[in-house]
Amino acid sequence: QMQLAESGGGSVQAGGSLRLSCAASGHTYRTCMAWFRQAPGKEREGVAGIYIGDGSTKYVNSVKGRFIISRDNAKKTVYLQMNGLKAEDTAMYYCAPFLSSLNCFSLRVSDFGYWGQGTQVTVSS
């Protein structure tokens, strides 16, 4: 069965850190993986992406310098280290594999799929 399992979310104060994990099973571990987030009342947005092969990464401006995406291919797991958390980082976080033939680092929601249940991150100011 193809699925993704996100974990590591929680409640922290502003300035704190969390490390999210995304374990992939079946064929959901693809050439490019990404983290997305969705805050209440807002659209889902891309946060960071990583090519599984060479480890190259992409970040949206709002998280550059604070978040780090990484992968452990042996474990088929992608991580998101989040430092310097802000209240505006509060959201449900999802990981997903790139399913399109276009540019993974565009981080367009429509290019990704096999969404998991997500993991909640809440940052209090």
Backbone as numpy.savetxt, mean C-alpha at the origin, in Angstrom:
# Nx Ny Nz CAx CAy CAz Cx Cy Cz
-6.57 -20.34 -4.21 -7.42 -19.15 -4.21 -6.54 -17.91 -4.21
-6.90 -16.95 -5.05 -6.11 -15.74 -5.14 -6.59 -14.76 -4.09
-5.69 -14.29 -3.23 -6.10 -13.30 -2.24 -4.90 -12.54 -1.68
-5.23 -11.41 -1.09 -4.25 -10.57 -0.42 -4.70 -10.35 1.01
-3.76 -10.32 1.92 -4.09 -10.11 3.32 -3.24 -8.98 3.88
-3.89 -7.85 4.15 -3.20 -6.70 4.73 -3.27 -6.79 6.26
-2.22 -6.31 6.90 -2.18 -6.28 8.36 -1.23 -5.18 8.82
-1.26 -4.90 10.12 -0.32 -3.95 10.69 -0.90 -2.58 11.01
-2.16 -2.37 10.66 -2.77 -1.09 10.96 -3.00 -0.91 12.45
-3.42 0.29 12.83 -3.69 0.57 14.22 -3.92 2.05 14.46
-3.95 2.41 15.71 -4.15 3.80 16.10 -2.86 4.34 16.70
-2.41 5.46 16.18 -1.18 6.08 16.69 -1.37 7.59 16.78
-0.51 8.21 17.53 -0.52 9.67 17.59 0.29 10.24 16.44
0.00 11.48 16.11 0.74 12.15 15.06 2.23 12.10 15.35
2.99 11.83 14.31 4.43 11.69 14.46 4.88 10.26 14.66
3.95 9.37 14.93 4.28 7.97 15.16 4.51 7.20 13.88
4.75 5.89 14.04 5.07 5.02 12.92 4.24 3.74 12.96
4.02 3.19 11.80 3.39 1.89 11.65 4.03 1.20 10.46
4.01 -0.13 10.50 4.49 -0.91 9.37 3.38 -1.85 8.92
2.92 -1.63 7.70 1.88 -2.46 7.13 2.50 -3.61 6.33
1.82 -4.74 6.35 2.25 -5.90 5.57 1.13 -6.34 4.65
1.52 -6.89 3.51 0.56 -7.40 2.54 1.08 -8.73 2.03
0.43 -9.81 2.45 0.84 -11.15 2.03 -0.03 -11.61 0.88
0.62 -12.00 -0.21 -0.10 -12.42 -1.40 -0.07 -13.94 -1.55
-1.15 -14.48 -2.03 -1.20 -15.92 -2.29 -1.66 -16.15 -3.72
-1.44 -17.34 -4.20 -1.84 -17.66 -5.55 -1.09 -16.82 -6.57
-1.82 -16.31 -7.54 -1.21 -15.52 -8.60 -1.37 -14.02 -8.38
-1.66 -13.63 -7.15 -1.87 -12.21 -6.90 -0.57 -11.44 -6.74
0.56 -12.15 -6.65 1.85 -11.47 -6.53 2.36 -11.23 -7.94
2.25 -10.01 -8.37 2.55 -9.69 -9.76 3.82 -8.88 -9.91
4.11 -8.45 -11.12 5.35 -7.73 -11.40 5.43 -6.39 -10.67
4.27 -5.82 -10.40 4.24 -4.55 -9.69 3.12 -4.60 -8.66
3.42 -4.14 -7.47 2.44 -4.10 -6.40 2.37 -2.67 -5.87
1.25 -2.33 -5.28 1.10 -0.97 -4.78 0.22 -0.93 -3.54
0.39 0.12 -2.80 -0.48 0.42 -1.66 -1.40 1.58 -2.03
-2.64 1.45 -1.61 -3.64 2.49 -1.80 -4.27 2.81 -0.45
-4.99 3.89 -0.39 -5.73 4.20 0.83 -7.03 4.90 0.47
-7.98 4.76 1.37 -9.28 5.40 1.17 -9.78 5.93 2.50
-9.92 7.23 2.57 -10.46 7.89 3.75 -11.97 7.98 3.61
-12.68 8.09 4.72 -14.15 8.19 4.67 -14.60 9.34 3.77
-15.50 9.04 2.88 -16.04 10.06 2.00 -15.14 10.47 0.85
-14.00 9.82 0.72 -13.06 10.17 -0.34 -12.83 8.97 -1.26
-12.28 9.25 -2.43 -11.97 8.19 -3.36 -10.68 7.48 -2.95
-10.57 6.24 -3.39 -9.35 5.49 -3.14 -8.21 6.12 -3.95
-7.05 6.24 -3.33 -5.91 6.87 -4.00 -4.65 6.03 -3.84
-3.79 6.08 -4.84 -2.52 5.39 -4.77 -1.58 6.10 -3.83
-0.77 5.33 -3.12 0.18 5.87 -2.15 1.61 5.58 -2.59
1.87 4.32 -2.92 3.23 3.92 -3.31 3.17 2.64 -4.11
4.12 2.50 -5.02 4.20 1.29 -5.83 5.62 0.77 -5.87
5.76 -0.52 -6.17 7.08 -1.13 -6.25 7.09 -2.21 -7.31
8.14 -2.22 -8.15 8.35 -3.30 -9.08 9.05 -4.43 -8.33
8.46 -5.60 -8.41 8.94 -6.74 -7.64 10.33 -7.18 -8.08
10.62 -7.04 -9.34 11.90 -7.51 -9.86 13.09 -6.69 -9.40
13.11 -5.40 -9.77 14.27 -4.57 -9.46 14.09 -3.70 -8.23
12.90 -3.73 -7.64 12.68 -2.97 -6.42 12.50 -1.48 -6.60
12.37 -1.02 -7.84 12.17 0.41 -8.05 10.83 0.83 -7.47
10.78 2.06 -6.98 9.62 2.52 -6.23 9.08 3.84 -6.74
7.86 4.10 -6.34 7.17 5.35 -6.69 6.33 5.77 -5.50
6.34 7.06 -5.18 5.54 7.58 -4.08 4.75 8.80 -4.54
3.58 8.96 -4.00 2.86 10.20 -4.25 3.50 11.29 -3.38
3.33 12.52 -3.79 4.03 13.62 -3.12 3.70 13.72 -1.63
2.47 13.41 -1.28 2.04 13.60 0.11 2.75 12.67 1.10
3.38 11.59 0.60 4.04 10.65 1.52 5.54 10.56 1.27
6.04 11.25 0.27 7.48 11.20 -0.02 8.29 11.63 1.19
9.33 10.86 1.47 10.19 11.18 2.60 9.68 10.65 3.93
8.44 10.15 3.95 7.86 9.61 5.19 7.56 8.11 5.09
7.12 7.66 3.94 6.74 6.26 3.74 7.79 5.55 2.91
7.96 4.26 3.19 8.88 3.42 2.43 8.19 2.12 2.07
8.12 1.83 0.77 7.56 0.56 0.32 8.72 -0.40 0.03
8.53 -1.66 0.42 9.57 -2.67 0.19 8.90 -4.01 -0.05
9.69 -5.01 -0.42 9.11 -6.33 -0.67 10.08 -7.43 -0.24
9.50 -8.56 0.09 10.25 -9.78 0.36 9.68 -10.83 -0.58
10.35 -11.05 -1.67 9.81 -11.94 -2.70 9.69 -13.38 -2.24
10.57 -13.81 -1.39 10.50 -15.18 -0.88 9.21 -15.40 -0.10
8.76 -14.36 0.57 7.53 -14.45 1.37 6.33 -13.92 0.61
6.54 -13.44 -0.63 5.45 -12.82 -1.40 4.73 -11.77 -0.56
5.51 -10.93 0.06 4.97 -9.93 0.95 5.51 -8.55 0.60
4.62 -7.58 0.62 4.99 -6.19 0.38 4.72 -5.42 1.67
5.60 -4.50 1.99 5.50 -3.74 3.23 5.34 -2.25 2.93
4.77 -1.56 3.90 4.73 -0.10 3.83 5.10 0.42 5.21
6.32 0.94 5.31 6.77 1.56 6.55 6.32 3.01 6.53
5.54 3.38 7.52 4.99 4.72 7.57 5.55 5.46 8.79
6.28 6.51 8.54 6.88 7.31 9.59 6.31 8.72 9.55
6.45 9.43 10.64 5.97 10.80 10.67 4.50 10.91 10.31
3.70 10.02 10.85 2.29 9.97 10.46 1.56 11.25 10.84
0.62 11.62 9.98 -0.18 12.82 10.17 -1.66 12.42 10.23
-2.46 13.31 10.76 -3.90 13.03 10.85 -4.49 12.75 9.47
-3.98 13.42 8.46 -4.51 13.22 7.10 -4.11 11.88 6.49
-3.28 11.10 7.18 -2.96 9.76 6.72 -4.01 8.75 7.17
-4.94 9.18 8.00 -5.99 8.30 8.48 -6.82 7.78 7.32
-6.90 6.47 7.20 -7.61 5.84 6.08 -7.55 4.33 6.24
-8.34 3.66 5.39 -8.18 2.22 5.23 -7.12 2.02 4.15
-6.15 1.17 4.44 -5.06 0.94 3.50 -5.20 -0.44 2.86
-4.98 -0.46 1.55 -5.10 -1.67 0.76 -3.84 -1.87 -0.07
-3.50 -3.12 -0.33 -2.48 -3.38 -1.33 -3.15 -4.11 -2.49
-2.53 -4.02 -3.63 -3.11 -4.64 -4.82 -2.05 -4.88 -5.87
-2.24 -5.90 -6.70 -1.32 -6.15 -7.80 -1.73 -5.36 -9.04
-0.75 -4.99 -9.83 -0.96 -4.29 -11.09 -1.45 -5.30 -12.11
-2.59 -5.02 -12.75 -3.20 -5.96 -13.68 -3.26 -5.43 -15.11
-2.81 -4.21 -15.31 -2.92 -3.58 -16.62 -1.63 -3.73 -17.41
-1.65 -3.25 -18.65 -0.45 -3.23 -19.47 0.11 -1.83 -19.59
-0.46 -0.91 -18.83 -0.04 0.49 -18.90 1.06 0.74 -17.87
1.15 1.94 -17.35 2.21 2.31 -16.44 1.81 2.07 -14.99
2.45 1.11 -14.36 2.12 0.79 -12.96 2.25 2.01 -12.07
3.29 2.81 -12.31 3.57 3.94 -11.43 2.63 5.13 -11.63
1.66 4.98 -12.50 0.58 5.98 -12.55 -0.32 5.82 -11.34
-0.27 4.62 -10.72 -1.05 4.31 -9.52 -2.54 4.61 -9.71
-3.05 4.23 -10.85 -4.48 4.41 -11.11 -5.24 3.22 -10.55
-6.26 3.50 -9.79 -7.01 2.43 -9.14 -7.52 1.41 -10.15
-7.94 1.88 -11.31 -8.52 1.00 -12.32 -7.51 0.02 -12.92
-6.23 0.25 -12.71 -5.20 -0.65 -13.22 -4.85 -1.76 -12.23
-5.48 -1.76 -11.09 -5.17 -2.73 -10.03 -6.42 -3.51 -9.66
-6.22 -4.67 -9.00 -7.38 -5.47 -8.65 -7.08 -6.43 -7.52
-7.98 -7.40 -7.34 -7.88 -8.38 -6.26 -7.75 -7.68 -4.91
-8.63 -6.73 -4.66 -8.59 -5.95 -3.42 -8.88 -6.83 -2.22
-8.06 -6.64 -1.17 -8.28 -7.35 0.08 -9.22 -6.57 0.98
-9.25 -6.97 2.26 -10.14 -6.31 3.22 -9.56 -4.99 3.72
-8.27 -4.81 3.55 -7.64 -3.57 4.01 -7.29 -3.62 5.49
-6.51 -2.63 5.90 -6.15 -2.49 7.31 -6.29 -1.02 7.68
-6.94 -0.76 8.81 -7.28 0.61 9.19 -6.10 1.28 9.89
-5.81 2.50 9.46 -4.80 3.34 10.10 -5.48 4.59 10.60
-5.36 4.86 11.88 -5.97 6.04 12.48 -4.89 6.84 13.20
-4.75 8.09 12.80 -3.73 8.96 13.39 -4.43 10.11 14.10
-4.15 10.22 15.37 -4.76 11.29 16.16 -3.77 12.44 16.34
-4.30 13.64 16.24 -3.43 14.82 16.34 -3.41 15.37 17.76
